[in-house]
Amino acid sequence: MHPSEFCQLAGFPEPWQEKHLQEYLANRLEQLGFAAQRERSANGGFADIVTNWNGATIIEVKKYLDRNTIYQAAGQLGLYGQNNQHNLVVMGFLTTKSAEEQKSAFSTASMIQQNPRFKVIFVNLVQEWHPDYKIRVSRLWFKIPSLALSFPSFTSVSLPKFDCKQCFDLVKAHPLLCVLAIVLLISTLPNLQSNNNELKQTGSTSTRAK
């Protein structure tokens, strides 16, 4: 995106100043959910933006980034970054002077970024910083997992058909078992009869009580 279009979409006044871009970037960080302090005192100077973006970051903003302004911003950040472990970021528009100047700016940025603490961001070339880019702030939803209650599938059990011949063969093959089953059956009959008698007595007693 061309810087003029960026400024128009962002609502910068005409003519705009560096402070307008600085304010825009700080507001953008806050929209993304980060804290952003402006003009914070740091090692004898004033850092443009100090934020908790990417952990802890100091940002130096320049209107246009070319070879000279990148070196200047990197020098300032080197001072602000003493005695701390903050990330150091240079931000601004890519110079519009000439293709040669732009190439030099890219080359300088590449050299600066060999130090892992440093990063150079050409704001008008990164879509996420554009005014027309919709920020998607993810909301926290407590998702309750769906409990899939799976029941085992029961197959219908087919009962064997009663066959007299099979019963006769079973008795013939296991006579002792059959005798034992008959004895057990007979032994339960008195208990059943006594239970019936008790129930009858209980019923008659309750009737008399009424």
mmCIF file of C-alpha atoms in Angstrom:
data_model
loop_
_atom_site.group_PDB
_atom_site.id
_atom_site.type_symbol
_atom_site.label_atom_id
_atom_site.label_comp_id
_atom_site.label_asym_id
_atom_site.label_seq_id
_atom_site.Cartn_x
_atom_site.Cartn_y
_atom_site.Cartn_z
ATOM 1 C CA MET A 1 0.000 0.000 0.000
ATOM 2 C CA HIS A 2 1.292 3.462 -0.862
ATOM 3 C CA PRO A 3 1.911 5.687 2.195
ATOM 4 C CA SER A 4 -0.498 8.363 0.916
ATOM 5 C CA GLU A 5 -3.328 5.831 0.711
ATOM 6 C CA PHE A 6 -2.420 4.507 4.145
ATOM 7 C CA CYS A 7 -2.551 7.994 5.659
ATOM 8 C CA GLN A 8 -5.891 8.696 4.023
ATOM 9 C CA LEU A 9 -7.469 5.502 5.315
ATOM 10 C CA ALA A 10 -6.010 6.086 8.779
ATOM 11 C CA GLY A 11 -7.432 9.610 8.878
ATOM 12 C CA PHE A 12 -4.109 11.415 9.230
ATOM 13 C CA PRO A 13 -4.295 15.196 8.842
ATOM 14 C CA GLU A 14 -2.621 16.946 5.930
ATOM 15 C CA PRO A 15 0.255 17.484 6.346
ATOM 16 C CA TRP A 16 0.774 14.618 8.795
ATOM 17 C CA GLN A 17 3.635 14.231 11.235
ATOM 18 C CA GLU A 18 5.572 11.394 12.779
ATOM 19 C CA LYS A 19 3.521 11.621 15.970
ATOM 20 C CA HIS A 20 0.378 10.686 14.023
ATOM 21 C CA LEU A 21 1.935 7.421 12.851
ATOM 22 C CA GLN A 22 3.232 6.788 16.347
ATOM 23 C CA GLU A 23 -0.233 7.286 17.816
ATOM 24 C CA TYR A 24 -1.789 5.085 15.147
ATOM 25 C CA LEU A 25 0.608 2.200 15.883
ATOM 26 C CA ALA A 26 0.092 2.489 19.636
ATOM 27 C CA ASN A 27 -3.686 2.409 19.170
ATOM 28 C CA ARG A 28 -3.345 -0.580 16.870
ATOM 29 C CA LEU A 29 -1.420 -2.501 19.508
ATOM 30 C CA GLU A 30 -4.090 -1.697 22.079
ATOM 31 C CA GLN A 31 -6.782 -2.915 19.685
ATOM 32 C CA LEU A 32 -4.863 -6.174 19.500
ATOM 33 C CA GLY A 33 -5.014 -6.438 23.277
ATOM 34 C CA PHE A 34 -1.523 -5.207 24.196
ATOM 35 C CA ALA A 35 -0.462 -2.395 26.500
ATOM 36 C CA ALA A 36 1.305 0.497 24.773
ATOM 37 C CA GLN A 37 3.007 3.357 26.616
ATOM 38 C CA ARG A 38 3.939 6.461 24.609
ATOM 39 C CA GLU A 39 7.070 8.559 25.069
ATOM 40 C CA ARG A 40 8.419 6.550 27.958
ATOM 41 C CA SER A 41 11.680 7.611 29.582
ATOM 42 C CA ALA A 42 14.495 5.178 28.811
ATOM 43 C CA ASN A 43 18.228 5.547 29.501
ATOM 44 C CA GLY A 44 18.432 9.290 28.994
ATOM 45 C CA GLY A 45 15.942 9.406 26.103
ATOM 46 C CA PHE A 46 12.272 8.836 25.364
ATOM 47 C CA ALA A 47 11.151 5.651 23.634
ATOM 48 C CA ASP A 48 8.274 6.211 21.214
ATOM 49 C CA ILE A 49 6.347 3.101 22.297
ATOM 50 C CA VAL A 50 7.014 0.525 25.004
ATOM 51 C CA THR A 51 4.687 -2.457 24.807
ATOM 52 C CA ASN A 52 4.229 -6.038 25.986
ATOM 53 C CA TRP A 53 3.810 -7.133 22.359
ATOM 54 C CA ASN A 54 6.038 -10.177 21.754
ATOM 55 C CA GLY A 55 6.837 -10.252 25.440
ATOM 56 C CA ALA A 56 8.493 -6.847 25.917
ATOM 57 C CA THR A 57 9.260 -4.507 23.024
ATOM 58 C CA ILE A 58 10.586 -0.985 22.478
ATOM 59 C CA ILE A 59 9.476 0.626 19.207
ATOM 60 C CA GLU A 60 11.108 3.579 17.488
ATOM 61 C CA VAL A 61 8.870 5.153 14.846
ATOM 62 C CA LYS A 62 10.081 7.072 11.773
ATOM 63 C CA LYS A 63 7.925 8.596 9.046
ATOM 64 C CA TYR A 64 9.913 7.012 6.225
ATOM 65 C CA LEU A 65 12.516 4.297 6.473
ATOM 66 C CA ASP A 66 15.597 4.632 4.309
ATOM 67 C CA ARG A 67 19.225 3.795 4.973
ATOM 68 C CA ASN A 68 19.871 6.806 7.201
ATOM 69 C CA THR A 69 16.671 6.759 9.254
ATOM 70 C CA ILE A 70 16.991 3.008 9.913
ATOM 71 C CA TYR A 71 20.527 3.512 11.229
ATOM 72 C CA GLN A 72 19.324 6.437 13.332
ATOM 73 C CA ALA A 73 16.440 4.461 14.821
ATOM 74 C CA ALA A 74 18.664 1.448 15.477
ATOM 75 C CA GLY A 75 21.140 3.688 17.340
ATOM 76 C CA GLN A 76 18.373 5.087 19.519
ATOM 77 C CA LEU A 77 17.038 1.609 20.244
ATOM 78 C CA GLY A 78 20.514 0.407 21.137
ATOM 79 C CA LEU A 79 20.563 3.079 23.847
ATOM 80 C CA TYR A 80 17.036 2.344 25.073
ATOM 81 C CA GLY A 81 17.763 -1.384 25.148
ATOM 82 C CA GLN A 82 20.685 -1.182 27.548
ATOM 83 C CA ASN A 83 20.264 -3.042 30.850
ATOM 84 C CA ASN A 84 17.117 -4.802 29.658
ATOM 85 C CA GLN A 85 16.122 -7.683 27.396
ATOM 86 C CA HIS A 86 13.402 -5.916 25.364
ATOM 87 C CA ASN A 87 12.937 -6.607 21.680
ATOM 88 C CA LEU A 88 13.939 -3.574 19.594
ATOM 89 C CA VAL A 89 11.721 -2.679 16.620
ATOM 90 C CA VAL A 90 12.002 0.046 13.988
ATOM 91 C CA MET A 91 8.683 0.943 12.329
ATOM 92 C CA GLY A 92 7.735 3.330 9.546
ATOM 93 C CA PHE A 93 6.835 3.657 5.858
ATOM 94 C CA LEU A 94 9.213 2.460 3.189
ATOM 95 C CA THR A 95 10.823 5.464 1.535
ATOM 96 C CA THR A 96 9.195 6.633 -1.690
ATOM 97 C CA LYS A 97 12.246 8.522 -3.019
ATOM 98 C CA SER A 98 13.485 6.015 -5.593
ATOM 99 C CA ALA A 99 13.872 2.327 -6.311
ATOM 100 C CA GLU A 100 17.559 2.606 -5.430
ATOM 101 C CA GLU A 101 16.717 4.157 -2.055
ATOM 102 C CA GLN A 102 14.182 1.410 -1.388
ATOM 103 C CA LYS A 103 16.723 -1.270 -2.232
ATOM 104 C CA SER A 104 19.197 0.364 0.131
ATOM 105 C CA ALA A 105 16.539 0.443 2.875
ATOM 106 C CA PHE A 106 15.865 -3.288 2.493
ATOM 107 C CA SER A 107 19.586 -4.037 2.573
ATOM 108 C CA THR A 108 20.106 -1.935 5.702
ATOM 109 C CA ALA A 109 17.142 -3.580 7.418
ATOM 110 C CA SER A 110 18.587 -6.995 6.624
ATOM 111 C CA MET A 111 21.911 -6.073 8.209
ATOM 112 C CA ILE A 112 20.269 -4.611 11.310
ATOM 113 C CA GLN A 113 18.195 -7.752 11.797
ATOM 114 C CA GLN A 114 21.278 -9.934 12.012
ATOM 115 C CA ASN A 115 21.090 -8.979 15.669
ATOM 116 C CA PRO A 116 18.196 -11.157 16.923
ATOM 117 C CA ARG A 117 16.937 -8.371 19.194
ATOM 118 C CA PHE A 118 16.268 -6.055 16.262
ATOM 119 C CA LYS A 119 13.446 -6.040 13.742
ATOM 120 C CA VAL A 120 12.557 -3.547 11.009
ATOM 121 C CA ILE A 121 8.899 -3.298 9.928
ATOM 122 C CA PHE A 122 7.854 -1.369 6.838
ATOM 123 C CA VAL A 123 4.335 -0.657 8.028
ATOM 124 C CA ASN A 124 2.795 0.043 4.608
ATOM 125 C CA LEU A 125 4.054 -3.304 3.302
ATOM 126 C CA VAL A 126 2.592 -5.465 6.079
ATOM 127 C CA GLN A 127 -1.138 -6.049 5.694
ATOM 128 C CA GLU A 128 -1.796 -6.594 9.394
ATOM 129 C CA TRP A 129 -0.888 -2.951 10.086
ATOM 130 C CA HIS A 130 -3.073 -1.485 7.334
ATOM 131 C CA PRO A 131 -6.075 0.632 8.412
ATOM 132 C CA ASP A 132 -8.471 -1.467 6.306
ATOM 133 C CA TYR A 133 -7.300 -4.741 7.810
ATOM 134 C CA LYS A 134 -9.953 -6.181 10.092
ATOM 135 C CA ILE A 135 -8.556 -7.213 13.407
ATOM 136 C CA ARG A 136 -9.965 -10.527 14.522
ATOM 137 C CA VAL A 137 -9.851 -10.705 18.281
ATOM 138 C CA SER A 138 -10.462 -14.268 19.320
ATOM 139 C CA ARG A 139 -13.013 -14.677 22.104
ATOM 140 C CA LEU A 140 -12.635 -17.276 24.773
ATOM 141 C CA TRP A 141 -15.389 -19.814 24.547
ATOM 142 C CA PHE A 142 -15.671 -22.564 27.101
ATOM 143 C CA LYS A 143 -16.444 -25.458 24.869
ATOM 144 C CA ILE A 144 -18.135 -28.353 26.572
ATOM 145 C CA PRO A 145 -17.182 -31.524 24.784
ATOM 146 C CA SER A 146 -20.122 -33.467 23.492
ATOM 147 C CA LEU A 147 -20.445 -36.720 25.311
ATOM 148 C CA ALA A 148 -21.111 -39.372 22.768
ATOM 149 C CA LEU A 149 -22.842 -42.095 24.720
ATOM 150 C CA SER A 150 -22.306 -45.183 22.677
ATOM 151 C CA PHE A 151 -24.186 -48.262 23.649
ATOM 152 C CA PRO A 152 -23.106 -51.688 22.534
ATOM 153 C CA SER A 153 -25.253 -53.080 19.811
ATOM 154 C CA PHE A 154 -27.056 -56.123 21.038
ATOM 155 C CA THR A 155 -27.896 -58.827 18.553
ATOM 156 C CA SER A 156 -31.093 -60.734 19.030
ATOM 157 C CA VAL A 157 -30.521 -64.077 20.656
ATOM 158 C CA SER A 158 -32.402 -66.929 19.057
ATOM 159 C CA LEU A 159 -33.547 -69.443 21.606
ATOM 160 C CA PRO A 160 -33.182 -73.075 20.694
ATOM 161 C CA LYS A 161 -36.382 -74.825 19.797
ATOM 162 C CA PHE A 162 -37.688 -77.392 22.266
ATOM 163 C CA ASP A 163 -36.978 -80.869 20.986
ATOM 164 C CA CYS A 164 -38.141 -83.951 22.870
ATOM 165 C CA LYS A 165 -35.489 -86.115 21.283
ATOM 166 C CA GLN A 166 -32.742 -83.777 22.517
ATOM 167 C CA CYS A 167 -34.169 -83.932 26.067
ATOM 168 C CA PHE A 168 -34.284 -87.716 25.973
ATOM 169 C CA ASP A 169 -30.692 -87.854 24.722
ATOM 170 C CA LEU A 170 -29.615 -85.455 27.512
ATOM 171 C CA VAL A 171 -31.264 -87.608 30.208
ATOM 172 C CA LYS A 172 -29.762 -90.730 28.731
ATOM 173 C CA ALA A 173 -26.270 -89.254 28.610
ATOM 174 C CA HIS A 174 -26.397 -87.663 32.140
ATOM 175 C CA PRO A 175 -28.830 -89.592 34.310
ATOM 176 C CA LEU A 176 -27.237 -88.568 37.625
ATOM 177 C CA LEU A 177 -27.558 -84.877 36.827
ATOM 178 C CA CYS A 178 -31.205 -85.311 35.973
ATOM 179 C CA VAL A 179 -31.869 -87.161 39.249
ATOM 180 C CA LEU A 180 -30.091 -84.407 41.203
ATOM 181 C CA ALA A 181 -32.181 -81.705 39.477
ATOM 182 C CA ILE A 182 -35.384 -83.551 40.341
ATOM 183 C CA VAL A 183 -34.327 -83.917 44.016
ATOM 184 C CA LEU A 184 -33.577 -80.207 44.281
ATOM 185 C CA LEU A 185 -36.919 -79.343 42.737
ATOM 186 C CA ILE A 186 -38.789 -81.581 45.166
ATOM 187 C CA SER A 187 -36.912 -80.168 48.151
ATOM 188 C CA THR A 188 -38.064 -76.643 47.329
ATOM 189 C CA LEU A 189 -41.742 -77.582 47.296
ATOM 190 C CA PRO A 190 -42.174 -77.670 51.130
ATOM 191 C CA ASN A 191 -40.590 -74.252 51.430
ATOM 192 C CA LEU A 192 -42.974 -72.839 48.850
ATOM 193 C CA GLN A 193 -45.911 -74.424 50.668
ATOM 194 C CA SER A 194 -44.816 -73.054 54.054
ATOM 195 C CA ASN A 195 -44.400 -69.589 52.565
ATOM 196 C CA ASN A 196 -47.922 -69.761 51.181
ATOM 197 C CA ASN A 197 -49.253 -70.790 54.592
ATOM 198 C CA GLU A 198 -47.474 -67.895 56.291
ATOM 199 C CA LEU A 199 -48.936 -65.471 53.787
ATOM 200 C CA LYS A 200 -52.426 -66.832 54.414
ATOM 201 C CA GLN A 201 -51.990 -66.529 58.197
ATOM 202 C CA THR A 202 -50.700 -62.975 57.860
ATOM 203 C CA GLY A 203 -53.626 -62.066 55.668
ATOM 204 C CA SER A 204 -56.170 -63.481 58.084
ATOM 205 C CA THR A 205 -54.551 -61.743 61.036
ATOM 206 C CA SER A 206 -54.641 -58.411 59.291
ATOM 207 C CA THR A 207 -58.298 -58.956 58.423
ATOM 208 C CA ARG A 208 -59.192 -59.651 62.080
ATOM 209 C CA ALA A 209 -57.313 -56.570 63.173
ATOM 210 C CA LYS A 210 -59.546 -54.428 60.966
#
